């Protein structure tokens, strides 16, 4: 006798089956359990289950439905920019060949990441504005949190610098400001190279962060608008400055350090910032562009 196949549950339209949504509270994204988890047959929306560990002891485990408070706090703790709360790898379209490779590398990073293992190679996405680098960083952190319970954190370099300056003015030591960026499993620093006039300070901060994380065996994902020196696919210049490549911008010493720690991945592609807000639009336009002409 063949067991009847149970009818497939319709996918929740609020959370797409992930069991959580982000709510925007001022400039923060807070992950909350989706109302659909109340119907979870295992935890009835509690998010936690009693299970037995290897030694037979009863332990509390997170439920896979999405209501697990620990997972929700990991997601909130990513501190993603509000615009990127719902960006996923599934929603990233490989429009250009570079973007296809970048997307595959992003997936591979998530798949191969082993929580707690040290010495994992990081990624540095280099590409012109609007090619989807922030999207990729946000989506990787989100996937690591939901699939592997990885504690991640997103930081924009320029804002991080101003937090650090604030910290110094309040009397924090560099050890103290470094601690939160050292301790997360995966840190993503967006827009490296973006800074002001004080290059020495900026380079020093980046150097310290990369070093403490390297010594702690934890990878740092990075993104920049500045091209590698050996590419001439695009140019980038900060307001009021002449065009520079990444090596010129961060200095040869840090540049060689970046090479040691990361795979540099070009993300050259069309600027999606202007008119495309959602991956579906992009996927549709891609389909239109690549559909072979009839006749
Ligand atoms: N390949 C892509 N697939 C789907 N969305 C994209 C893609 N590239 C960019 N976007 C979207 O376009 C906007 C700009 O991308 P963003 O990640 O900010 O670019 P960058 O950080 O490289 O300047 C975002 O809303 C992002 O989600
Ligand atoms: Mg960006
Ligand atoms: Zn739902
Ligand atoms: Zn559940």
Short mmCIF file of C-alpha atoms and ligand atoms in Angstrom, two decimals:
data_model
loop_
_atom_site.label_atom_id
_atom_site.label_comp_id
_atom_site.label_asym_id
_atom_site.label_seq_id
_atom_site.Cartn_x
_atom_site.Cartn_y
_atom_site.Cartn_z
CA UNK A 1 0.00 0.00 0.00
CA UNK A 2 1.28 3.42 -0.90
CA UNK A 3 0.74 6.10 1.76
CA UNK A 4 -1.41 8.93 0.46
CA UNK A 5 0.72 12.01 -0.18
CA UNK A 6 -0.32 14.76 2.23
CA UNK A 7 -1.67 17.85 0.54
CA UNK A 8 1.09 20.44 0.20
CA UNK A 9 0.72 23.36 2.62
CA UNK A 10 0.26 26.63 0.74
CA UNK A 11 3.30 28.87 1.20
CA UNK A 12 2.58 31.79 3.50
CA UNK A 13 2.32 34.96 1.46
CA UNK A 14 3.49 37.15 4.36
CA UNK A 15 6.84 35.49 4.96
CA UNK A 16 7.32 33.34 1.86
CA UNK A 17 7.62 30.31 4.14
CA UNK A 18 10.58 31.68 6.13
CA UNK A 19 8.50 32.09 9.28
CA UNK A 20 9.62 35.63 10.02
CA UNK A 21 9.33 39.13 8.69
CA UNK A 22 11.28 42.28 9.38
CA UNK A 23 9.45 45.19 10.93
CA UNK A 24 10.92 48.60 10.56
CA UNK A 25 11.33 50.42 13.86
CA UNK A 26 12.74 53.86 13.18
CA UNK A 27 15.94 53.07 11.29
CA UNK A 28 16.23 49.50 12.53
CA UNK A 29 14.89 46.25 11.18
CA UNK A 30 13.48 43.99 13.86
CA UNK A 31 12.77 40.37 12.97
CA UNK A 32 9.46 39.06 14.29
CA UNK A 33 7.83 35.65 13.98
CA UNK A 34 5.25 35.53 11.21
CA UNK A 35 1.68 34.93 12.30
CA UNK A 36 1.70 31.68 10.30
CA UNK A 37 4.01 30.11 12.91
CA UNK A 38 1.09 30.03 15.37
CA UNK A 39 -0.15 27.10 13.33
CA UNK A 40 3.14 25.24 13.64
CA UNK A 41 2.24 21.68 14.59
CA UNK A 42 5.51 21.26 16.51
CA UNK A 43 5.75 24.38 18.68
CA UNK A 44 2.39 26.14 18.17
CA UNK A 45 4.23 29.43 17.73
CA UNK A 46 6.40 29.11 20.85
CA UNK A 47 9.50 28.74 18.71
CA UNK A 48 11.07 26.24 21.09
CA UNK A 49 10.74 22.53 21.58
CA UNK A 50 11.85 20.06 24.17
CA UNK A 51 14.15 17.48 22.68
CA UNK A 52 16.63 14.94 24.01
CA UNK A 53 20.35 15.44 23.51
CA UNK A 54 22.89 12.65 22.83
CA UNK A 55 23.08 11.81 26.53
CA UNK A 56 19.33 11.57 26.85
CA UNK A 57 18.87 14.84 28.71
CA UNK A 58 15.91 17.01 27.93
CA UNK A 59 16.99 20.27 26.23
CA UNK A 60 15.19 23.21 24.68
CA UNK A 61 15.79 23.51 20.94
CA UNK A 62 14.73 26.14 18.44
CA UNK A 63 11.89 25.09 16.14
CA UNK A 64 12.55 25.27 12.40
CA UNK A 65 9.29 27.11 11.71
CA UNK A 66 10.87 30.56 12.15
CA UNK A 67 9.51 31.52 15.57
CA UNK A 68 12.72 30.54 17.38
CA UNK A 69 13.55 33.64 19.46
CA UNK A 70 17.28 32.98 19.16
CA UNK A 71 17.10 33.02 15.39
CA UNK A 72 14.96 36.15 15.43
CA UNK A 73 17.52 37.90 17.60
CA UNK A 74 20.33 36.86 15.25
CA UNK A 75 18.39 38.39 12.37
CA UNK A 76 17.72 41.62 14.24
CA UNK A 77 21.37 41.70 15.30
CA UNK A 78 22.52 41.79 11.67
CA UNK A 79 21.61 45.48 11.71
CA UNK A 80 20.84 45.45 8.02
CA UNK A 81 20.03 48.79 6.39
CA UNK A 82 16.24 49.03 6.14
CA UNK A 83 16.28 49.07 2.35
CA UNK A 84 18.02 45.68 2.37
CA UNK A 85 15.93 43.88 4.98
CA UNK A 86 14.28 41.74 2.37
CA UNK A 87 17.14 41.18 -0.02
CA UNK A 88 17.94 37.53 -0.57
CA UNK A 89 20.28 35.51 -2.74
CA UNK A 90 17.21 34.03 -4.42
CA UNK A 91 16.22 37.58 -5.32
CA UNK A 92 19.57 38.44 -6.88
CA UNK A 93 19.61 38.19 -10.66
CA UNK A 94 22.82 37.24 -12.40
CA UNK A 95 22.36 39.77 -15.20
CA UNK A 96 25.99 40.20 -16.23
CA UNK A 97 28.56 37.37 -16.31
CA UNK A 98 30.32 38.99 -13.32
CA UNK A 99 27.12 39.03 -11.32
CA UNK A 100 26.51 35.35 -12.10
CA UNK A 101 29.94 34.51 -10.71
CA UNK A 102 29.48 36.77 -7.70
CA UNK A 103 26.14 35.14 -6.91
CA UNK A 104 27.65 31.66 -7.18
CA UNK A 105 30.48 32.69 -4.85
CA UNK A 106 27.97 34.10 -2.38
CA UNK A 107 26.06 30.80 -2.37
CA UNK A 108 29.29 28.89 -1.96
CA UNK A 109 30.34 31.01 0.98
CA UNK A 110 27.07 30.22 2.76
CA UNK A 111 27.21 26.53 1.88
CA UNK A 112 30.83 26.07 2.93
CA UNK A 113 30.73 28.20 6.06
CA UNK A 114 31.28 26.12 9.15
CA UNK A 115 30.24 27.92 12.34
CA UNK A 116 33.12 28.00 14.80
CA UNK A 117 35.77 26.82 12.33
CA UNK A 118 38.61 29.28 11.89
CA UNK A 119 40.57 30.43 8.87
CA UNK A 120 37.72 30.56 6.35
CA UNK A 121 38.46 32.74 3.37
CA UNK A 122 36.37 35.83 2.95
CA UNK A 123 35.05 37.68 -0.09
CA UNK A 124 35.62 41.21 -1.29
CA UNK A 125 33.09 42.40 -3.86
CA UNK A 126 34.41 45.16 -6.13
CA UNK A 127 32.00 46.86 -8.47
CA UNK A 128 30.51 50.16 -9.59
CA UNK A 129 27.57 51.65 -7.67
CA UNK A 130 24.26 49.87 -8.18
CA UNK A 131 25.68 46.49 -9.20
CA UNK A 132 24.24 44.80 -6.13
CA UNK A 133 27.17 44.51 -3.71
CA UNK A 134 25.22 45.61 -0.65
CA UNK A 135 22.41 43.30 -1.73
CA UNK A 136 24.84 40.37 -1.77
CA UNK A 137 26.34 41.21 1.64
CA UNK A 138 22.91 41.54 3.24
CA UNK A 139 21.66 38.34 1.64
CA UNK A 140 24.71 36.32 2.72
CA UNK A 141 24.35 37.47 6.33
CA UNK A 142 20.66 36.68 6.29
CA UNK A 143 21.20 33.19 4.91
CA UNK A 144 23.97 32.44 7.37
CA UNK A 145 21.70 33.49 10.24
CA UNK A 146 18.67 31.52 9.10
CA UNK A 147 20.42 28.39 7.83
CA UNK A 148 23.41 28.09 10.14
CA UNK A 149 22.58 30.24 13.18
CA UNK A 150 25.62 32.38 12.43
CA UNK A 151 25.95 35.66 14.30
CA UNK A 152 26.66 38.31 11.69
CA UNK A 153 26.70 42.05 11.53
CA UNK A 154 26.53 44.61 8.77
CA UNK A 155 28.52 47.81 9.01
CA UNK A 156 28.96 50.61 6.55
CA UNK A 157 32.57 51.69 6.76
CA UNK A 158 31.87 55.40 6.78
CA UNK A 159 29.32 55.11 9.60
CA UNK A 160 31.59 52.78 11.51
CA UNK A 161 34.31 55.40 11.36
CA UNK A 162 32.03 58.01 12.84
CA UNK A 163 30.93 55.58 15.60
CA UNK A 164 34.56 54.99 16.40
CA UNK A 165 35.30 58.71 16.54
CA UNK A 166 32.32 59.09 18.88
CA UNK A 167 33.66 56.27 21.00
CA UNK A 168 37.06 57.90 21.26
CA UNK A 169 35.52 61.20 22.26
CA UNK A 170 33.60 59.38 25.03
CA UNK A 171 36.89 57.92 26.22
CA UNK A 172 36.60 54.38 24.77
CA UNK A 173 39.89 52.60 24.15
CA UNK A 174 40.53 50.91 20.81
CA UNK A 175 40.17 47.54 22.53
CA UNK A 176 36.68 48.52 23.64
CA UNK A 177 35.45 49.68 20.26
CA UNK A 178 37.03 46.70 18.55
CA UNK A 179 35.36 44.14 20.79
CA UNK A 180 31.90 44.13 19.14
CA UNK A 181 33.41 43.92 15.63
CA UNK A 182 35.80 41.19 16.76
CA UNK A 183 33.28 38.92 18.37
CA UNK A 184 30.68 38.43 15.61
CA UNK A 185 31.14 35.27 13.55
CA UNK A 186 30.89 37.07 10.22
CA UNK A 187 31.29 40.81 9.86
CA UNK A 188 30.37 42.54 6.61
CA UNK A 189 31.95 45.94 6.01
CA UNK A 190 30.38 47.77 3.12
CA UNK A 191 31.92 50.59 1.11
CA UNK A 192 35.51 50.20 2.20
CA UNK A 193 37.58 53.06 0.88
CA UNK A 194 34.70 55.43 1.46
CA UNK A 195 35.98 57.97 3.90
CA UNK A 196 36.83 61.55 4.38
CA UNK A 197 40.09 63.39 4.34
CA UNK A 198 41.84 61.55 7.13
CA UNK A 199 43.18 58.60 5.20
CA UNK A 200 45.69 57.60 7.80
CA UNK A 201 42.98 57.19 10.42
CA UNK A 202 40.67 55.36 8.00
CA UNK A 203 43.37 52.96 6.88
CA UNK A 204 44.42 52.39 10.47
CA UNK A 205 40.87 51.47 11.47
CA UNK A 206 40.45 49.06 8.58
CA UNK A 207 43.82 47.50 9.32
CA UNK A 208 42.98 47.00 12.99
CA UNK A 209 39.61 45.46 12.27
CA UNK A 210 41.02 43.07 9.67
CA UNK A 211 43.84 42.09 12.01
CA UNK A 212 41.79 41.40 15.13
CA UNK A 213 39.32 39.39 13.10
CA UNK A 214 42.06 37.47 11.36
CA UNK A 215 43.70 36.69 14.69
CA UNK A 216 40.35 35.53 16.03
CA UNK A 217 39.98 33.29 12.95
CA UNK A 218 36.82 35.02 11.76
CA UNK A 219 36.15 36.15 8.20
CA UNK A 220 35.24 39.68 7.17
CA UNK A 221 33.13 40.16 4.05
CA UNK A 222 33.82 43.39 2.23
CA UNK A 223 32.53 45.51 -0.62
CA UNK A 224 33.88 48.53 -2.43
CA UNK A 225 33.11 50.77 -5.38
CA UNK A 226 36.81 51.06 -6.16
CA UNK A 227 38.12 48.75 -8.89
CA UNK A 228 41.09 46.44 -8.53
CA UNK A 229 44.23 47.96 -10.09
CA UNK A 230 44.30 45.38 -12.86
CA UNK A 231 40.79 46.01 -14.13
CA UNK A 232 39.69 48.78 -16.43
CA UNK A 233 36.00 47.89 -16.56
CA UNK A 234 34.95 50.87 -14.51
CA UNK A 235 36.36 53.87 -12.71
CA UNK A 236 35.38 55.32 -9.42
CA UNK A 237 36.04 58.66 -7.84
CA UNK A 238 34.73 60.05 -4.60
CA UNK A 239 33.10 63.48 -4.73
CA UNK A 240 35.62 66.14 -5.63
CA UNK A 241 38.47 63.66 -6.05
CA UNK A 242 40.19 62.07 -9.01
CA UNK A 243 39.62 58.46 -10.02
CA UNK A 244 41.50 55.91 -7.94
CA UNK A 245 41.75 52.18 -7.77
CA UNK A 246 41.39 50.21 -4.57
CA UNK A 247 45.13 49.88 -4.03
CA UNK A 248 45.61 53.63 -4.32
CA UNK A 249 42.65 54.26 -2.06
CA UNK A 250 43.52 51.94 0.84
CA UNK A 251 47.29 51.91 0.36
CA UNK A 252 49.50 49.05 -0.85
CA UNK A 253 49.93 47.45 2.56
CA UNK A 254 46.22 47.03 3.28
CA UNK A 255 45.60 46.10 -0.31
CA UNK A 256 48.02 43.21 -0.07
CA UNK A 257 46.43 42.21 3.25
CA UNK A 258 43.04 42.16 1.53
CA UNK A 259 44.47 39.82 -1.08
CA UNK A 260 45.74 37.51 1.62
CA UNK A 261 42.40 37.33 3.43
CA UNK A 262 39.81 37.51 0.67
CA UNK A 263 38.94 36.44 -2.81
CA UNK A 264 38.45 39.63 -4.81
CA UNK A 265 35.34 39.32 -6.92
CA UNK A 266 34.33 41.79 -9.59
CA UNK A 267 30.64 42.64 -9.58
CA UNK A 268 30.41 44.67 -12.73
CA UNK A 269 26.90 45.12 -14.01
CA UNK A 270 24.19 47.63 -14.87
CA UNK A 271 23.30 50.22 -12.22
CA UNK A 272 20.07 48.90 -10.73
CA UNK A 273 19.70 51.69 -8.27
CA UNK A 274 17.93 54.11 -10.52
CA UNK A 275 14.73 52.38 -11.39
CA UNK A 276 14.70 48.79 -10.21
CA UNK A 277 13.56 48.15 -6.71
CA UNK A 278 12.80 44.55 -6.74
CA UNK A 279 14.42 41.53 -8.14
CA UNK A 280 11.28 40.48 -9.93
CA UNK A 281 11.49 43.53 -12.19
CA UNK A 282 15.09 42.69 -12.94
CA UNK A 283 14.37 39.06 -13.66
CA UNK A 284 11.56 40.07 -15.98
CA UNK A 285 13.67 42.55 -17.88
CA UNK A 286 16.41 39.95 -18.15
CA UNK A 287 13.96 37.46 -19.60
CA UNK A 288 12.80 40.04 -22.13
CA UNK A 289 16.34 40.94 -23.12
CA UNK A 290 17.59 37.41 -23.52
CA UNK A 291 14.50 35.88 -25.12
CA UNK A 292 15.54 34.90 -28.65
CA UNK A 293 13.87 36.90 -31.41
CA UNK A 294 11.24 34.93 -33.25
CA UNK A 295 11.46 34.11 -36.94
N1 LIG B 1 21.63 41.63 -9.82
C1 LIG B 1 20.64 42.14 -9.07
N2 LIG B 1 19.52 41.43 -8.81
C2 LIG B 1 18.53 41.97 -8.06
N3 LIG B 1 18.56 43.19 -7.51
C3 LIG B 1 19.65 43.94 -7.73
C4 LIG B 1 20.74 43.46 -8.51
N4 LIG B 1 21.68 44.41 -8.54
C5 LIG B 1 21.21 45.42 -7.82
N5 LIG B 1 19.97 45.14 -7.34
C6 LIG B 1 19.12 46.04 -6.55
O1 LIG B 1 19.43 47.36 -6.98
C7 LIG B 1 19.59 48.23 -5.87
C8 LIG B 1 21.02 48.75 -5.80
O2 LIG B 1 21.89 47.67 -5.46
P1 LIG B 1 22.99 47.79 -4.32
O3 LIG B 1 23.14 46.47 -3.68
O4 LIG B 1 22.68 48.96 -3.46
O5 LIG B 1 24.26 48.12 -5.25
P2 LIG B 1 25.74 48.52 -4.78
O6 LIG B 1 25.85 48.19 -3.32
O7 LIG B 1 26.62 47.69 -5.64
O8 LIG B 1 25.89 49.97 -5.07
C9 LIG B 1 19.18 47.43 -4.65
O9 LIG B 1 17.81 47.64 -4.43
C10 LIG B 1 19.43 45.99 -5.06
O10 LIG B 1 18.59 45.10 -4.36
MG1 LIG B 2 26.23 49.46 -1.72
ZN1 LIG B 3 4.28 33.34 7.33
ZN1 LIG B 4 7.47 25.85 15.25
#
